[in-house]
mmCIF file of C-alpha atoms in Angstrom:
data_model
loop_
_atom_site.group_PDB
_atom_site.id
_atom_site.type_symbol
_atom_site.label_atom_id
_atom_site.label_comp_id
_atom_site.label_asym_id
_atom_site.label_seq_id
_atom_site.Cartn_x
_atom_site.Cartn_y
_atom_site.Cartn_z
ATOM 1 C CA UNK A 1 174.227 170.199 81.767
ATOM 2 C CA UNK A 2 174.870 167.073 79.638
ATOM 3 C CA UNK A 3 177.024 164.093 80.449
ATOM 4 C CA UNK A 4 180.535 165.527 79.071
ATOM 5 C CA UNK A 5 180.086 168.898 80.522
ATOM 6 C CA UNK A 6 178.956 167.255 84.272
ATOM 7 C CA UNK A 7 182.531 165.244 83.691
ATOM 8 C CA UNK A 8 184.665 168.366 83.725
ATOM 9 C CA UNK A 9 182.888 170.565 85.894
ATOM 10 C CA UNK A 10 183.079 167.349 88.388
ATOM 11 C CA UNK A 11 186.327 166.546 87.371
ATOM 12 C CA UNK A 12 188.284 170.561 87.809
ATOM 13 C CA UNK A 13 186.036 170.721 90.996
ATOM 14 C CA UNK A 14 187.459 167.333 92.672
ATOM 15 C CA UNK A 15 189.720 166.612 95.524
ATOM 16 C CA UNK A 16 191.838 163.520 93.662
ATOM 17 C CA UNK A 17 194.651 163.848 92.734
ATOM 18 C CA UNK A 18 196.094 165.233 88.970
ATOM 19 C CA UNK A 19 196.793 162.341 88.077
ATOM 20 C CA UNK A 20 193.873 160.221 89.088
ATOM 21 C CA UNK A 21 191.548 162.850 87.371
ATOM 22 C CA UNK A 22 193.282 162.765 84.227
ATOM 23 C CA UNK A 23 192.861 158.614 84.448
ATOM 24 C CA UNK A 24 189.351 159.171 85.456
ATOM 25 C CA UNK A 25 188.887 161.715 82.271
ATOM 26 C CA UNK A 26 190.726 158.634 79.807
ATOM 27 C CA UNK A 27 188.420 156.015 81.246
ATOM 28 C CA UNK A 28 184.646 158.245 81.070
ATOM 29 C CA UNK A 29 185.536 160.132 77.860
ATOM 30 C CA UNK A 30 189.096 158.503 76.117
ATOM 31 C CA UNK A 31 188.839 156.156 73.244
ATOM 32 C CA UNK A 32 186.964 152.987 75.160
ATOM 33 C CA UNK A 33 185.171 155.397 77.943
ATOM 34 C CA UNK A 34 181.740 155.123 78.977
ATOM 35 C CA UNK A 35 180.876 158.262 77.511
ATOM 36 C CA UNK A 36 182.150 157.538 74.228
ATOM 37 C CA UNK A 37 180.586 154.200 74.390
ATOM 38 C CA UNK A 38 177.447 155.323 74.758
ATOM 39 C CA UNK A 39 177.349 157.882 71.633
ATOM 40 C CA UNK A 40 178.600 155.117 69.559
ATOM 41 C CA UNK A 41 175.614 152.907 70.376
ATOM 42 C CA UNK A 42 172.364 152.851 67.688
ATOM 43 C CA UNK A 43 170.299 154.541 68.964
ATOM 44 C CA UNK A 44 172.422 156.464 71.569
ATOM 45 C CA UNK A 45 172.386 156.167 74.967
ATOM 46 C CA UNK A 46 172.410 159.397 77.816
ATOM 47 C CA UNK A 47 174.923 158.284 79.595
ATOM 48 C CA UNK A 48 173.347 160.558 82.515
ATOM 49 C CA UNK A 49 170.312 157.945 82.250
ATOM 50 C CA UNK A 50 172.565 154.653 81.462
ATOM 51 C CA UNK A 51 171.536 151.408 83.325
ATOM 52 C CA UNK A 52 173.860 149.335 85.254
ATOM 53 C CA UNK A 53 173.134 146.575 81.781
ATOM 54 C CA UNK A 54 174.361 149.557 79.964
ATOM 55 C CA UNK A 55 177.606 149.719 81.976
ATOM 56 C CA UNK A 56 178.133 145.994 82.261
ATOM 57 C CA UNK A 57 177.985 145.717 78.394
ATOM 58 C CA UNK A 58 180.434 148.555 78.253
ATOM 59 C CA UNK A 59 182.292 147.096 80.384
ATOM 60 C CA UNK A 60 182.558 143.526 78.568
ATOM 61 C CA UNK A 61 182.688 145.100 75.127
ATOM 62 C CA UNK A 62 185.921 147.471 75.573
ATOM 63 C CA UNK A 63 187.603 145.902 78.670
ATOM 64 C CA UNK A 64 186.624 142.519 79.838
ATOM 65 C CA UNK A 65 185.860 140.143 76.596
ATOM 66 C CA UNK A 66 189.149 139.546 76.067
ATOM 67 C CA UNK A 67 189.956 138.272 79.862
ATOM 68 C CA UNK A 68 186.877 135.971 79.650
ATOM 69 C CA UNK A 69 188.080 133.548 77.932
ATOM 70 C CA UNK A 70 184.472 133.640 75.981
ATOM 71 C CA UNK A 71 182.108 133.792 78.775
ATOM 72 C CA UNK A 72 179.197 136.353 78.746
ATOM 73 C CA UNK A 73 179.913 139.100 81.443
ATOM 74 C CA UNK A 74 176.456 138.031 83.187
ATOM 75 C CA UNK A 75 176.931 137.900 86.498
ATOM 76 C CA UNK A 76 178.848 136.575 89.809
ATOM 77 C CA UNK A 77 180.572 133.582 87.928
ATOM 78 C CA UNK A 78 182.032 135.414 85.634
ATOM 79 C CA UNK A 79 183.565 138.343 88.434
ATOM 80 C CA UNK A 80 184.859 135.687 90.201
ATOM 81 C CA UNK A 81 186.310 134.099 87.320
ATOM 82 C CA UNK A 82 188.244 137.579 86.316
ATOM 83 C CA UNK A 83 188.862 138.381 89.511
ATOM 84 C CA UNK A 84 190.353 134.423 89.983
ATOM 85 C CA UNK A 85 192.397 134.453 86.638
ATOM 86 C CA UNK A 86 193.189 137.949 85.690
ATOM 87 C CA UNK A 87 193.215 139.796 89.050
ATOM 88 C CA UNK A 88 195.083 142.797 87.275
ATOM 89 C CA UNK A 89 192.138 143.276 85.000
ATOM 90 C CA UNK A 90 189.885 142.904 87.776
ATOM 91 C CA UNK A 91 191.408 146.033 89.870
ATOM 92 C CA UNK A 92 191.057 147.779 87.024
ATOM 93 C CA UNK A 93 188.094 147.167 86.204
ATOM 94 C CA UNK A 94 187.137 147.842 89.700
ATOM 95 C CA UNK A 95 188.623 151.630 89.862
ATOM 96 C CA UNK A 96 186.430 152.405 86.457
ATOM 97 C CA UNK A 97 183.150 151.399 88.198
ATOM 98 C CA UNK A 98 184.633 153.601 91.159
ATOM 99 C CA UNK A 99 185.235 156.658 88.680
ATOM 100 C CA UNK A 100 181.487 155.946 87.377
ATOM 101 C CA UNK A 101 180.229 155.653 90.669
ATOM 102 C CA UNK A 102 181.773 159.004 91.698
ATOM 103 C CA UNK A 103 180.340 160.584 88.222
ATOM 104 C CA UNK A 104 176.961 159.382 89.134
ATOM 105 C CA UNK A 105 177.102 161.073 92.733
ATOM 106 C CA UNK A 106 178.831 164.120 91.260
ATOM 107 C CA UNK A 107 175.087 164.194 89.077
ATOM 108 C CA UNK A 108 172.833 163.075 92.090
ATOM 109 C CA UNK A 109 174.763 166.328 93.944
ATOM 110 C CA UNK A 110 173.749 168.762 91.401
ATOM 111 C CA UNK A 111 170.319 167.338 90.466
ATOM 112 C CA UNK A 112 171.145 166.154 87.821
ATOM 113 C CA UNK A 113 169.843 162.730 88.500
ATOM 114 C CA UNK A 114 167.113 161.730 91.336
ATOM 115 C CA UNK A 115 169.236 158.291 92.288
ATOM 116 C CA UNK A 116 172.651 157.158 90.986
ATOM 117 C CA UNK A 117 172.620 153.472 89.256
ATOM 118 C CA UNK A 118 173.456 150.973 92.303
ATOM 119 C CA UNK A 119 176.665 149.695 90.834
ATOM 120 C CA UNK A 120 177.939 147.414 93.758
ATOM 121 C CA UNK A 121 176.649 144.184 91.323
ATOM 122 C CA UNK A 122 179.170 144.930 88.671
ATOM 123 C CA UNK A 123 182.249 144.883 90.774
ATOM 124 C CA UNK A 124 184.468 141.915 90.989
ATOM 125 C CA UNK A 125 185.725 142.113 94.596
ATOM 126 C CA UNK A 126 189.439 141.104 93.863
ATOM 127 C CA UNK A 127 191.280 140.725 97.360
ATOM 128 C CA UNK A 128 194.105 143.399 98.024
ATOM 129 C CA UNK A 129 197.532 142.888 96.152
ATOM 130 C CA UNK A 130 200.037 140.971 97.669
ATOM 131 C CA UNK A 131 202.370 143.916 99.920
ATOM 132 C CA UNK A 132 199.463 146.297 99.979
ATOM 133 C CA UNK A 133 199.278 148.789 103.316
ATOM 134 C CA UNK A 134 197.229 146.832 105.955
ATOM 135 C CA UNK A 135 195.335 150.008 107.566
ATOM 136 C CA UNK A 136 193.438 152.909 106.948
ATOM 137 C CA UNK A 137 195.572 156.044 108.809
ATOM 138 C CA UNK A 138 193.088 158.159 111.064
ATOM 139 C CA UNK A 139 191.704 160.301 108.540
ATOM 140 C CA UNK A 140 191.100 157.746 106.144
ATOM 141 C CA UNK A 141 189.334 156.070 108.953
ATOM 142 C CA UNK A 142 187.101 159.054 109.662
ATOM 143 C CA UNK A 143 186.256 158.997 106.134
ATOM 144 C CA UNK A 144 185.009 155.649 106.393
ATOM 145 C CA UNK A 145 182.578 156.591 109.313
ATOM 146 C CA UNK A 146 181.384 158.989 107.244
ATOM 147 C CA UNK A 147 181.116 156.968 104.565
ATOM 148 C CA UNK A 148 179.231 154.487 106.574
ATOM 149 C CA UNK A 149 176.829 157.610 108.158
ATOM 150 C CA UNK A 150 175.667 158.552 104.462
ATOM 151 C CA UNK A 151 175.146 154.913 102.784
ATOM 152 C CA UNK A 152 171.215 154.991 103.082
ATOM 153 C CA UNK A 153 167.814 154.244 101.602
ATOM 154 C CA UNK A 154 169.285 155.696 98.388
ATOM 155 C CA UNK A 155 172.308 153.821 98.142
ATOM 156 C CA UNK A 156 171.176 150.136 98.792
ATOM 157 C CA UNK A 157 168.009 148.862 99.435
ATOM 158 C CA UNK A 158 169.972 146.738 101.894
ATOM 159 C CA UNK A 159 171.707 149.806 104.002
ATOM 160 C CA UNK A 160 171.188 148.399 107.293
ATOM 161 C CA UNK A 161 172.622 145.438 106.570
ATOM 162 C CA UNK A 162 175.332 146.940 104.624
ATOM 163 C CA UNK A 163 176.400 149.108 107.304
ATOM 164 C CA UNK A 164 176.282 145.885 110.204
ATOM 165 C CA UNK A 165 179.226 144.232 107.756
ATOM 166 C CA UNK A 166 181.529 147.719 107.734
ATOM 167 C CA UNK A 167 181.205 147.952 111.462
ATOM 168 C CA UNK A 168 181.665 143.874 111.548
ATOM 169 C CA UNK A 169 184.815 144.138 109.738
ATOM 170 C CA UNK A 170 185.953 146.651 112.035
ATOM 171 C CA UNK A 171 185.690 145.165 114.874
ATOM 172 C CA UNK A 172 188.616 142.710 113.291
ATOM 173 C CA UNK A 173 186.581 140.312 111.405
ATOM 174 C CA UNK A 174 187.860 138.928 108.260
ATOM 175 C CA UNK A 175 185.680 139.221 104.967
ATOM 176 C CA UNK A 176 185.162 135.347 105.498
ATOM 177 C CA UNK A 177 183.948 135.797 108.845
ATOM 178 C CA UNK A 178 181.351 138.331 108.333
ATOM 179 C CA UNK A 179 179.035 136.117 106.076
ATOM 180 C CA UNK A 180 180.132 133.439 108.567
ATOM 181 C CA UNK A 181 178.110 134.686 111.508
ATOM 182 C CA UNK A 182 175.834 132.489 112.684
ATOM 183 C CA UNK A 183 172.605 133.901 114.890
ATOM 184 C CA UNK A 184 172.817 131.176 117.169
ATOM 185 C CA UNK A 185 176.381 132.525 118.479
ATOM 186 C CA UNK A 186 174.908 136.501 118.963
ATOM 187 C CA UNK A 187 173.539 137.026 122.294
ATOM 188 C CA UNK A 188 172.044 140.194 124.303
ATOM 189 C CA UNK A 189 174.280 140.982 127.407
ATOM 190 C CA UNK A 190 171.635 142.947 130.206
ATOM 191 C CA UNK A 191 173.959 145.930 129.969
ATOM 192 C CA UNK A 192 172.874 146.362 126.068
ATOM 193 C CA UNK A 193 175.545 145.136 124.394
ATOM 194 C CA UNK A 194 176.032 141.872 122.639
ATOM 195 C CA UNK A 195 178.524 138.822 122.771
ATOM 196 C CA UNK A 196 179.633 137.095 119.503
ATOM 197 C CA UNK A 197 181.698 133.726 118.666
ATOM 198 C CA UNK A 198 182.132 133.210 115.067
ATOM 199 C CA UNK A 199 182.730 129.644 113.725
ATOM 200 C CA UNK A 200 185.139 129.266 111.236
ATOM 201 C CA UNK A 201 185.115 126.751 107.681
ATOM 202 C CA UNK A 202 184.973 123.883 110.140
ATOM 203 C CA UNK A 203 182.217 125.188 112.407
ATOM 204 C CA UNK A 204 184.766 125.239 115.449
ATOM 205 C CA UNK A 205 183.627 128.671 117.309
ATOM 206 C CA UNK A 206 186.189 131.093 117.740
ATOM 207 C CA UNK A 207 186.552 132.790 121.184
ATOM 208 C CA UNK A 208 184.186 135.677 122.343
ATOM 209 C CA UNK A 209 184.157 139.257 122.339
ATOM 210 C CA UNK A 210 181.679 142.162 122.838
ATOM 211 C CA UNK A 211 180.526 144.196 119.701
ATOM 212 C CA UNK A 212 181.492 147.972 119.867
ATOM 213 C CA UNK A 213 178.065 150.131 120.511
ATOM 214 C CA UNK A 214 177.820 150.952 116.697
ATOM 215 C CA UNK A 215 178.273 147.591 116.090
ATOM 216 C CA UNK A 216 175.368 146.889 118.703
ATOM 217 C CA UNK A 217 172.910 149.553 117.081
ATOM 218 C CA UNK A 218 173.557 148.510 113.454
ATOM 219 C CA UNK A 219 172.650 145.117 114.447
ATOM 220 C CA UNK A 220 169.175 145.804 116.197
ATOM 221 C CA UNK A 221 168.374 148.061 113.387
ATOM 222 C CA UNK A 222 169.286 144.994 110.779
ATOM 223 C CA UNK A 223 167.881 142.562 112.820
ATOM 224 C CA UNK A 224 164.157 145.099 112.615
ATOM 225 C CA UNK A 225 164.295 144.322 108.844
ATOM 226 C CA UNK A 226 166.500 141.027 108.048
ATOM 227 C CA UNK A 227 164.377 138.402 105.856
ATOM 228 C CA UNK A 228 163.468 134.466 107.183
ATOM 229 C CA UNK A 229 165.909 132.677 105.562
ATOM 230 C CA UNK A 230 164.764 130.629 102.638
ATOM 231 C CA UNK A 231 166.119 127.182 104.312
ATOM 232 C CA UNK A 232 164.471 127.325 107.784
ATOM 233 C CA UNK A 233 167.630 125.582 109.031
ATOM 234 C CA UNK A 234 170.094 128.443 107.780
ATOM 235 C CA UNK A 235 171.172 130.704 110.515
ATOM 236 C CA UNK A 236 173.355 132.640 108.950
ATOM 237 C CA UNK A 237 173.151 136.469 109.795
ATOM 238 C CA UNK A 238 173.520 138.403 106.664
ATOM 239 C CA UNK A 239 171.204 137.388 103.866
ATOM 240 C CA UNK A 240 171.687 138.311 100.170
ATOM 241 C CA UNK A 241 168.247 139.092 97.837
ATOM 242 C CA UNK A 242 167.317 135.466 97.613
ATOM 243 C CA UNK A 243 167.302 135.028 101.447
ATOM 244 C CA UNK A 244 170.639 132.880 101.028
ATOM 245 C CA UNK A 245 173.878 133.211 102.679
ATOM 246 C CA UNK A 246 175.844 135.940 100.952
ATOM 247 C CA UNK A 247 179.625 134.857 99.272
ATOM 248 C CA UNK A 248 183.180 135.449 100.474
ATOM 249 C CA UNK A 249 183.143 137.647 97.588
ATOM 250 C CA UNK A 250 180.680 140.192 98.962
ATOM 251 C CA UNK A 251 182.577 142.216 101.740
ATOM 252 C CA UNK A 252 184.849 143.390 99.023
ATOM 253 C CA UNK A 253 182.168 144.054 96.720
ATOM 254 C CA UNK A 254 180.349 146.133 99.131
ATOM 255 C CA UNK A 255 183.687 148.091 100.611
ATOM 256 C CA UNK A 256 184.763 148.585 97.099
ATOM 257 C CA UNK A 257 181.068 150.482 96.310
ATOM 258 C CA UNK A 258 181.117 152.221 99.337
ATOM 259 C CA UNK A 259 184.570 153.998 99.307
ATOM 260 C CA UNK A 260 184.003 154.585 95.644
ATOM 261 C CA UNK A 261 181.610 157.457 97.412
ATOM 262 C CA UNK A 262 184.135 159.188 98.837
ATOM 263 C CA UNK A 263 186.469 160.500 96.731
ATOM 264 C CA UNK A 264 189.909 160.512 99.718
ATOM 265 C CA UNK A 265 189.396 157.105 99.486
ATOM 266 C CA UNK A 266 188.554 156.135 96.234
ATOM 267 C CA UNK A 267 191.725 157.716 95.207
ATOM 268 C CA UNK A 268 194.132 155.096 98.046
ATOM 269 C CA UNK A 269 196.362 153.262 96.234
ATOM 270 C CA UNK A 270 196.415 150.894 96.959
ATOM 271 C CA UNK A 271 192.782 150.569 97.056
ATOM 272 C CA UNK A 272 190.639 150.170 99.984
ATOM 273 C CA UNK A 273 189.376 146.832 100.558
ATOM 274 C CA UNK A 274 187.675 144.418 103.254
ATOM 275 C CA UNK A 275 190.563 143.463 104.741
ATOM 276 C CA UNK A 276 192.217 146.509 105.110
ATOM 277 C CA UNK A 277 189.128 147.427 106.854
ATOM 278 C CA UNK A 278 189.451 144.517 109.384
ATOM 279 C CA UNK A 279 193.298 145.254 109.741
ATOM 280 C CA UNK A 280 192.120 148.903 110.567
ATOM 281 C CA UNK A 281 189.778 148.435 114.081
ATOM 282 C CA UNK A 282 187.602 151.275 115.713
ATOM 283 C CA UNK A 283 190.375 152.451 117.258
ATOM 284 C CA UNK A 284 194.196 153.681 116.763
ATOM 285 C CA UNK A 285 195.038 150.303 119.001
ATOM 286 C CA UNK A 286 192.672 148.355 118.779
ATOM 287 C CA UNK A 287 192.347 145.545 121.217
ATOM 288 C CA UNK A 288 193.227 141.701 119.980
ATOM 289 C CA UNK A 289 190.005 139.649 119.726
#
């Protein structure tokens, strides 16, 4: 099966909507789609086999040059720069990585592929729109767990500590707060759970509140794994590749990535995000922290 037949088989088989499928056929295969991109290209490129360079030039070439103001689409700066200045362009650039994320998985399904491209890098992270729905309803929530469940080995050579921030954020923390923790503030309660105050911008700890039991076992399992810091006097919890302290940026990078996977909520408009994850809780009321 080659790239263009994979897109409608995945495509007629889907559960998005009409309309999104027909927007997700325009953006892979219209006029400036990936697939199209890559025949154009000298030589060619299999868009099956395409690297996430390969998308991010894409990406800059048909969509993004003209919102960066002449910056090279190389990296963090220039996300947070689009996603800063041109937010609009920024969302949508977001929901094409989605639709190429959920083309890749639709290949991994069908062995196609061994491993989709890890596409969480290339996505700007833009907060939700001003008026957007604050919560996930109860099945959208349940898709998130399972979600969650299947983001592994395969998905992110981080996946433990990917899955800690999605079950930090749900226990009511803001995007902000998550890369805020500080190790010094977690401690073990004898009954196996675990207390947490998180400081905010001024270091001034909030009040504190015991982590939920997934919460608890994503933690232990990150902790089994998490890196030394590269400044010995950094405590922050969740480290990026460098051993630094990830950016505000990141929660929504890795929410947007992760929903992308599941097609229910890659289709939400409007789109899922960190803080509608925090706004959401474990449970249909969840308590006030």
């Amino acid at each position: 099966m080659d790239a263009e037949e994979l897109l409608h088989t995945w495509l007629e088989g889907s559960v998005l909507r009409p309309s999104t499928r027909a927007e997700y056929f325009r953006e892979l295969a219209g006029p400036k789609g990936f697939l199209t991109w890559c025949t154009q290209q000298q030589p060619p490129i299999d868009a099956l086999t395409a690297r996430p360079k390969d998308i991010a030039a894409w990406a800059h070439e048909c969509h993004l040059a003209k919102h960066l103001d002449g910056r090279p689409f190389n990296g963090p700066d220039a996300l947070g720069y689009l996603a800063t200045q041109h937010p609009e362009a920024a969302r949508s650039h977001d929901r094409r990585i989605s639709a190429l994320t959920q083309y890749f998985e639709a290949a991994h399904d069908r062995r196609i592929i061994t491993l989709p491209p890890n596409l969480q890098a290339l996505r700007s992270g833009v907060p939700r729109p001003p008026g957007a729905k604050n919560r996930l309803d109860r099945m959208e929530r349940t898709v998130l767990f399972t979600a969650i469940g299947g983001w592994g080995p395969h998905r992110s050579k981080h996946w433990r500590r990917d899955r800690l921030a999605l079950y930090l954020l749900l226990e009511g923390l803001r995007p902000a707060e998550v890369v805020r923790i500080d190790t010094r503030h977690l401690h073990p309660q004898p009954d196996g759970t675990w207390n947490l105050r998180v400081p905010d911008e001024h270091e001034v700890l909030g009040p504190p509140f015991t982590l939920e039991p997934l919460t608890g076992a994503a933690l232990l399992a990150y902790q089994a794994v998490r890196p030394e810091p590269a400044d010995p006097t950094v405590h922050t919890l969740l480290l990026n590749d460098m051993r630094h302290p990830l950016q505000s940026r990141w929660p929504n990078k890795l929410v947007g990535e992760m929903v992308a996977t599941e097609p229910l909520l890659a289709d939400r408009q409007p789109p899922v995000t960190a803080d509608t994850i925090a706004h959401t809780g474990f449970w249909d009321t969840p308590e006030e922290k």
